[in-house]
mmCIF file of C-alpha atoms in Angstrom:
data_model
loop_
_atom_site.group_PDB
_atom_site.id
_atom_site.type_symbol
_atom_site.label_atom_id
_atom_site.label_comp_id
_atom_site.label_asym_id
_atom_site.label_seq_id
_atom_site.Cartn_x
_atom_site.Cartn_y
_atom_site.Cartn_z
ATOM 1 C CA MET A 80 -0.038 0.002 0.042
ATOM 2 C CA LEU A 81 1.727 -2.218 0.377
ATOM 3 C CA ALA A 82 3.951 -0.620 2.793
ATOM 4 C CA LYS A 83 3.417 1.649 5.661
ATOM 5 C CA GLY A 84 2.606 4.391 3.189
ATOM 6 C CA THR A 85 -0.034 2.397 1.568
ATOM 7 C CA ILE A 86 -1.631 1.456 4.748
ATOM 8 C CA LEU A 87 -1.262 4.862 5.953
ATOM 9 C CA VAL A 88 -2.905 6.254 2.933
ATOM 10 C CA PHE A 89 -5.789 3.815 3.225
ATOM 11 C CA ALA A 90 -5.919 4.485 6.872
ATOM 12 C CA ALA A 91 -5.646 8.276 6.450
ATOM 13 C CA ILE A 92 -8.266 8.425 3.610
ATOM 14 C CA ASN A 93 -10.723 5.993 4.974
ATOM 15 C CA LEU A 94 -10.222 6.521 8.647
ATOM 16 C CA MET A 95 -10.700 10.161 8.472
ATOM 17 C CA MET A 96 -14.414 9.538 8.393
ATOM 18 C CA VAL A 97 -14.123 8.795 12.015
ATOM 19 C CA THR A 98 -14.641 12.043 13.943
ATOM 20 C CA ALA A 99 -11.757 11.651 16.373
ATOM 21 C CA TYR A 100 -9.501 10.648 13.587
ATOM 22 C CA ARG A 101 -10.571 13.664 11.495
ATOM 23 C CA GLU A 102 -9.515 15.941 14.184
ATOM 24 C CA GLU A 103 -6.130 14.188 14.474
ATOM 25 C CA LEU A 104 -5.795 14.366 10.668
ATOM 26 C CA LYS A 105 -6.680 18.080 10.706
ATOM 27 C CA ARG A 106 -3.861 18.703 13.278
ATOM 28 C CA THR A 107 -1.467 16.678 11.219
ATOM 29 C CA ILE A 108 -2.238 18.516 7.982
ATOM 30 C CA SER A 109 -1.971 21.748 9.919
ATOM 31 C CA GLY A 110 1.498 20.750 11.068
ATOM 32 C CA CYS A 111 2.486 19.746 7.509
ATOM 33 C CA GLN A 112 1.443 23.300 6.468
ATOM 34 C CA ASN A 113 3.511 25.115 9.045
ATOM 35 C CA GLY A 114 0.573 25.518 11.447
ATOM 36 C CA ALA A 115 -1.916 26.877 8.882
ATOM 37 C CA GLU A 116 -5.471 26.446 9.928
ATOM 38 C CA VAL A 117 -7.289 23.708 7.995
ATOM 39 C CA THR A 118 -10.916 24.391 7.228
ATOM 40 C CA ASP A 119 -13.559 21.481 7.089
ATOM 41 C CA GLU A 120 -13.776 22.032 3.341
ATOM 42 C CA GLU A 121 -10.009 21.588 2.879
ATOM 43 C CA LEU A 122 -10.145 18.438 5.114
ATOM 44 C CA GLU A 123 -13.001 17.011 2.992
ATOM 45 C CA GLU A 124 -10.987 17.646 -0.120
ATOM 46 C CA PHE A 125 -7.952 15.916 1.436
ATOM 47 C CA GLU A 126 -9.974 13.025 2.281
ATOM 48 C CA LYS A 127 -11.048 12.327 -1.303
ATOM 49 C CA PRO A 128 -8.759 9.548 -2.836
ATOM 50 C CA LEU A 129 -7.305 11.635 -5.447
ATOM 51 C CA ILE A 130 -4.000 11.374 -7.341
ATOM 52 C CA PRO A 131 -1.921 14.419 -6.338
ATOM 53 C CA LYS A 132 -1.798 16.890 -9.209
ATOM 54 C CA ASN A 133 1.396 18.675 -8.458
ATOM 55 C CA ASN A 134 4.480 18.491 -6.091
ATOM 56 C CA GLU A 135 2.834 20.546 -3.367
ATOM 57 C CA GLU A 136 -0.057 18.053 -3.037
ATOM 58 C CA LYS A 137 2.384 15.035 -3.263
ATOM 59 C CA CYS A 138 4.582 16.588 -0.441
ATOM 60 C CA LEU A 139 1.521 17.330 1.650
ATOM 61 C CA MET A 140 0.449 13.622 1.328
ATOM 62 C CA ALA A 141 3.986 12.455 2.030
ATOM 63 C CA CYS A 142 4.118 14.622 5.170
ATOM 64 C CA VAL A 143 0.904 13.093 6.444
ATOM 65 C CA PHE A 144 2.111 9.575 5.634
ATOM 66 C CA LYS A 145 5.380 10.238 7.466
ATOM 67 C CA SER A 146 3.489 11.636 10.410
ATOM 68 C CA PHE A 147 1.731 8.283 10.668
ATOM 69 C CA GLY A 148 4.958 6.343 10.170
ATOM 70 C CA VAL A 149 3.816 4.893 6.759
ATOM 71 C CA ILE A 150 6.691 6.357 4.920
ATOM 72 C CA VAL A 151 10.107 6.319 6.680
ATOM 73 C CA ASP A 152 13.216 7.392 4.883
ATOM 74 C CA GLY A 153 11.736 6.811 1.361
ATOM 75 C CA VAL A 154 10.384 3.423 2.358
ATOM 76 C CA PHE A 155 6.761 2.472 2.257
ATOM 77 C CA ASP A 156 5.547 -0.335 4.496
ATOM 78 C CA PRO A 157 2.289 -1.794 3.323
ATOM 79 C CA LYS A 158 1.934 -4.125 6.388
ATOM 80 C CA LEU A 159 2.155 -1.097 8.715
ATOM 81 C CA ALA A 160 -0.311 0.756 6.524
ATOM 82 C CA LEU A 161 -2.742 -2.023 6.948
ATOM 83 C CA ALA A 162 -2.126 -2.189 10.598
ATOM 84 C CA VAL A 163 -2.993 1.574 10.852
ATOM 85 C CA ALA A 164 -5.949 1.118 8.855
ATOM 86 C CA LYS A 165 -7.251 -1.818 10.955
ATOM 87 C CA ASP A 166 -6.670 0.209 14.058
ATOM 88 C CA LEU A 167 -8.497 3.299 12.904
ATOM 89 C CA LEU A 168 -11.301 1.387 11.210
ATOM 90 C CA LYS A 169 -11.988 -1.317 13.831
ATOM 91 C CA SER A 170 -15.517 -0.226 13.954
ATOM 92 C CA ASP A 171 -16.051 -0.935 10.232
ATOM 93 C CA PRO A 172 -14.707 -4.419 9.507
ATOM 94 C CA GLU A 173 -16.175 -4.263 5.919
ATOM 95 C CA LYS A 174 -14.085 -1.265 5.107
ATOM 96 C CA VAL A 175 -11.085 -2.997 6.542
ATOM 97 C CA LYS A 176 -11.754 -6.030 4.148
ATOM 98 C CA LYS A 177 -11.942 -3.553 1.192
ATOM 99 C CA ILE A 178 -8.640 -1.690 2.155
ATOM 100 C CA THR A 179 -6.945 -5.076 2.623
ATOM 101 C CA ALA A 180 -7.901 -6.015 -0.877
ATOM 102 C CA VAL A 181 -6.480 -2.680 -2.171
ATOM 103 C CA VAL A 182 -3.197 -3.315 -0.292
ATOM 104 C CA GLU A 183 -2.966 -6.707 -1.788
ATOM 105 C CA HIS A 184 -3.597 -5.406 -5.285
ATOM 106 C CA CYS A 185 -1.035 -2.595 -4.866
ATOM 107 C CA GLY A 186 1.627 -4.709 -3.239
ATOM 108 C CA ASP A 187 3.825 -4.919 -6.263
ATOM 109 C CA ASP A 188 2.669 -1.708 -7.955
ATOM 110 C CA ILE A 189 4.265 0.635 -5.557
ATOM 111 C CA PRO A 190 7.996 0.970 -5.261
ATOM 112 C CA LYS A 191 9.361 -0.356 -1.999
ATOM 113 C CA LYS A 192 11.883 2.500 -1.728
ATOM 114 C CA MET A 193 12.157 5.969 -3.528
ATOM 115 C CA GLU A 194 14.662 8.721 -2.917
ATOM 116 C CA ASN A 195 11.822 11.329 -3.081
ATOM 117 C CA ASP A 196 9.035 10.883 -0.469
ATOM 118 C CA CYS A 197 6.777 13.211 -2.304
ATOM 119 C CA GLU A 198 7.018 11.107 -5.466
ATOM 120 C CA LEU A 199 6.495 7.843 -3.379
ATOM 121 C CA ALA A 200 3.255 9.349 -1.851
ATOM 122 C CA GLY A 201 2.124 10.108 -5.384
ATOM 123 C CA GLU A 202 2.726 6.419 -6.387
ATOM 124 C CA ILE A 203 0.808 5.229 -3.366
ATOM 125 C CA MET A 204 -2.240 7.398 -4.230
ATOM 126 C CA LYS A 205 -2.135 6.403 -7.944
ATOM 127 C CA CYS A 206 -2.423 2.720 -6.901
ATOM 128 C CA TYR A 207 -5.115 3.416 -4.290
ATOM 129 C CA VAL A 208 -7.224 5.239 -6.933
ATOM 130 C CA LYS A 209 -6.556 2.627 -9.480
ATOM 131 C CA TYR A 210 -8.087 -0.244 -7.234
ATOM 132 C CA GLU A 211 -10.620 1.662 -5.010
ATOM 133 C CA LYS A 212 -13.591 1.135 -7.334
ATOM 134 C CA GLU A 213 -12.657 -2.539 -8.051
ATOM 135 C CA VAL A 214 -12.990 -3.375 -4.311
ATOM 136 C CA GLY A 215 -16.016 -1.146 -3.749
ATOM 137 C CA LEU A 216 -14.415 1.756 -1.820
ATOM 138 C CA ALA A 217 -15.633 4.376 -4.283
#
């Protein structure tokens, strides 16, 4: 996902629906934007599983993934990403099954290590978007 990044991406995107997690995500995004306030509209936009369009969006996603430990030193850990998703979505076992399926699909599609964390985050999101409809997440 997949590695930590993938699982984190899935966890971040799908777990954001949980109120407590949404607040944590809001704080994380704010920290990634040098303390800038994050509106509910911006949070909703971030929660949509979209492929980042530019380097700024990729780097924001990378920052969030790194904050959750999904990307560490250019390495994505799909097992950790899945563990994060399971923890955050424990109240929605059906969603956990779907995220697990995406992680399994993406396992070989996402590079295990990249020099650029922003590019790695972009690759994680590309894979997520590619398989989300197939498993019923979209």
